[in-house]
Amino acid sequence: VQLQASGGGLVQAGGSLRLSCAASGHTLLGDARGWFRQAPGKEREFVAAITWGGITSYSGSVRGRFTISRDNAKNTVYLQMNSLKPEDTAVYYCAAGSRATVVFRDYNFWGQGTQVTVSS
């Protein structure tokens, strides 16, 4: 399974970005997907997750601003990020696993990461 993340970029505070994570290769059925992020000098942290059936979970720092969704027919997961803040600056990684958890070690497959930079 290969995960390809895209959609990162540079945006001003208060702006929006939409990240995509497309799966290819031996695609998974029933997989959960997650988004994590890692800022320089910090540990990788959970952002959002979604089950195959569409049940979502979010970290407290992004709840109400970010929305995770998925299109199972396209094997793609999205992360709509609104009201971005400078502290959202990080490399964002998408991941796939059997359960939608907040623990990055629970995910078996990872994308390469996409940089999100929010200027103040």
mmCIF file of C-alpha atoms in Angstrom:
data_model
loop_
_atom_site.group_PDB
_atom_site.id
_atom_site.type_symbol
_atom_site.label_atom_id
_atom_site.label_comp_id
_atom_site.label_asym_id
_atom_site.label_seq_id
_atom_site.Cartn_x
_atom_site.Cartn_y
_atom_site.Cartn_z
ATOM 1 C CA VAL A 1 0.000 0.000 0.000
ATOM 2 C CA GLN A 2 1.296 3.423 -0.940
ATOM 3 C CA LEU A 3 -0.123 6.624 0.499
ATOM 4 C CA GLN A 4 0.420 9.887 -1.335
ATOM 5 C CA ALA A 5 -0.261 13.081 0.590
ATOM 6 C CA SER A 6 -0.696 16.380 -1.194
ATOM 7 C CA GLY A 7 -2.174 19.835 -0.772
ATOM 8 C CA GLY A 8 0.267 21.439 1.618
ATOM 9 C CA GLY A 9 1.635 24.916 1.118
ATOM 10 C CA LEU A 10 2.104 28.378 2.551
ATOM 11 C CA VAL A 11 -0.941 30.252 3.814
ATOM 12 C CA GLN A 12 -1.584 33.262 5.998
ATOM 13 C CA ALA A 13 -3.128 32.913 9.423
ATOM 14 C CA GLY A 14 -6.880 32.561 9.125
ATOM 15 C CA GLY A 15 -6.630 30.909 5.749
ATOM 16 C CA SER A 16 -7.540 27.414 4.601
ATOM 17 C CA LEU A 17 -5.912 24.411 3.000
ATOM 18 C CA ARG A 18 -7.206 21.018 1.955
ATOM 19 C CA LEU A 19 -4.931 18.032 2.209
ATOM 20 C CA SER A 20 -5.527 14.812 0.299
ATOM 21 C CA CYS A 21 -4.204 11.328 0.912
ATOM 22 C CA ALA A 22 -4.652 8.852 -1.919
ATOM 23 C CA ALA A 23 -3.979 5.138 -1.473
ATOM 24 C CA SER A 24 -2.678 2.954 -4.273
ATOM 25 C CA GLY A 25 -1.167 -0.457 -4.732
ATOM 26 C CA HIS A 26 -2.704 -3.257 -2.711
ATOM 27 C CA THR A 27 -5.463 -1.085 -1.309
ATOM 28 C CA LEU A 28 -7.049 -1.833 2.015
ATOM 29 C CA LEU A 29 -10.687 -2.559 2.604
ATOM 30 C CA GLY A 30 -12.166 -1.400 5.858
ATOM 31 C CA ASP A 31 -9.072 0.546 6.849
ATOM 32 C CA ALA A 32 -9.017 3.470 9.197
ATOM 33 C CA ARG A 33 -7.084 6.579 8.245
ATOM 34 C CA GLY A 34 -5.383 9.166 10.337
ATOM 35 C CA TRP A 35 -3.602 12.461 9.980
ATOM 36 C CA PHE A 36 -0.646 13.295 12.178
ATOM 37 C CA ARG A 37 1.711 16.244 12.158
ATOM 38 C CA GLN A 38 5.226 16.946 13.302
ATOM 39 C CA ALA A 39 6.741 20.359 13.857
ATOM 40 C CA PRO A 40 10.508 20.875 14.068
ATOM 41 C CA GLY A 41 11.855 19.697 17.398
ATOM 42 C CA LYS A 42 8.539 18.215 18.454
ATOM 43 C CA GLU A 43 7.082 14.731 18.557
ATOM 44 C CA ARG A 44 4.587 13.526 16.008
ATOM 45 C CA GLU A 45 1.100 14.333 17.223
ATOM 46 C CA PHE A 46 -2.360 13.127 16.366
ATOM 47 C CA VAL A 47 -4.587 15.459 14.364
ATOM 48 C CA ALA A 48 -7.631 13.527 13.189
ATOM 49 C CA ALA A 49 -8.823 10.050 12.291
ATOM 50 C CA ILE A 50 -11.719 8.462 10.459
ATOM 51 C CA THR A 51 -13.049 4.937 10.320
ATOM 52 C CA TRP A 52 -14.120 3.169 7.147
ATOM 53 C CA GLY A 53 -17.709 3.995 8.066
ATOM 54 C CA GLY A 54 -16.997 7.681 8.585
ATOM 55 C CA ILE A 55 -16.749 8.004 12.360
ATOM 56 C CA THR A 56 -14.337 10.828 13.104
ATOM 57 C CA SER A 57 -12.142 11.947 15.973
ATOM 58 C CA TYR A 58 -10.019 15.046 16.447
ATOM 59 C CA SER A 59 -7.371 16.428 18.709
ATOM 60 C CA GLY A 60 -8.526 19.247 20.934
ATOM 61 C CA SER A 61 -6.281 21.741 19.200
ATOM 62 C CA VAL A 62 -7.981 21.332 15.808
ATOM 63 C CA ARG A 63 -11.542 20.390 16.709
ATOM 64 C CA GLY A 64 -13.956 22.863 15.166
ATOM 65 C CA ARG A 65 -11.400 24.066 12.616
ATOM 66 C CA PHE A 66 -10.368 20.889 10.776
ATOM 67 C CA THR A 67 -12.614 18.334 9.117
ATOM 68 C CA ILE A 68 -11.541 14.866 8.053
ATOM 69 C CA SER A 69 -13.526 13.033 5.402
ATOM 70 C CA ARG A 70 -13.062 10.168 2.996
ATOM 71 C CA ASP A 71 -14.183 8.916 -0.375
ATOM 72 C CA ASN A 72 -13.927 5.135 -0.219
ATOM 73 C CA ALA A 73 -14.571 4.744 -3.942
ATOM 74 C CA LYS A 74 -11.461 6.815 -4.599
ATOM 75 C CA ASN A 75 -9.459 5.413 -1.663
ATOM 76 C CA THR A 76 -8.795 8.981 -0.661
ATOM 77 C CA VAL A 77 -8.988 10.809 2.640
ATOM 78 C CA TYR A 78 -9.152 14.569 3.000
ATOM 79 C CA LEU A 79 -8.305 17.038 5.715
ATOM 80 C CA GLN A 80 -10.002 20.405 5.334
ATOM 81 C CA MET A 81 -8.157 22.917 7.483
ATOM 82 C CA ASN A 82 -9.814 26.251 8.204
ATOM 83 C CA SER A 83 -8.886 29.170 10.450
ATOM 84 C CA LEU A 84 -5.264 28.120 10.302
ATOM 85 C CA LYS A 85 -2.876 29.362 12.966
ATOM 86 C CA PRO A 86 0.914 29.685 12.954
ATOM 87 C CA GLU A 87 1.050 26.844 15.489
ATOM 88 C CA ASP A 88 -0.474 24.550 12.861
ATOM 89 C CA THR A 89 2.797 24.769 10.934
ATOM 90 C CA ALA A 90 4.194 21.253 10.562
ATOM 91 C CA VAL A 91 4.729 18.381 8.184
ATOM 92 C CA TYR A 92 1.426 16.558 7.912
ATOM 93 C CA TYR A 93 1.404 12.793 7.473
ATOM 94 C CA CYS A 94 -1.443 10.536 6.512
ATOM 95 C CA ALA A 95 -1.580 6.982 7.755
ATOM 96 C CA ALA A 96 -3.659 3.829 7.357
ATOM 97 C CA GLY A 97 -4.340 1.077 9.838
ATOM 98 C CA SER A 98 -6.938 -1.277 11.165
ATOM 99 C CA ARG A 99 -8.203 1.078 13.889
ATOM 100 C CA ALA A 100 -8.755 4.814 14.057
ATOM 101 C CA THR A 101 -6.634 5.565 17.100
ATOM 102 C CA VAL A 102 -4.646 8.548 18.326
ATOM 103 C CA VAL A 103 -1.446 6.497 18.613
ATOM 104 C CA PHE A 104 0.821 6.708 15.604
ATOM 105 C CA ARG A 105 2.327 3.270 16.300
ATOM 106 C CA ASP A 106 -1.086 1.707 15.633
ATOM 107 C CA TYR A 107 -0.888 2.666 11.956
ATOM 108 C CA ASN A 108 0.856 0.337 9.525
ATOM 109 C CA PHE A 109 1.220 2.506 6.433
ATOM 110 C CA TRP A 110 2.401 6.087 6.088
ATOM 111 C CA GLY A 111 2.546 8.708 3.391
ATOM 112 C CA GLN A 112 5.613 10.831 2.759
ATOM 113 C CA GLY A 113 4.307 13.975 4.422
ATOM 114 C CA THR A 114 3.323 17.371 3.106
ATOM 115 C CA GLN A 115 4.527 20.695 4.513
ATOM 116 C CA VAL A 116 2.006 23.169 5.859
ATOM 117 C CA THR A 117 3.320 26.605 6.779
ATOM 118 C CA VAL A 118 1.077 29.249 8.316
ATOM 119 C CA SER A 119 2.461 32.769 8.454
ATOM 120 C CA SER A 120 1.343 35.308 11.026
#
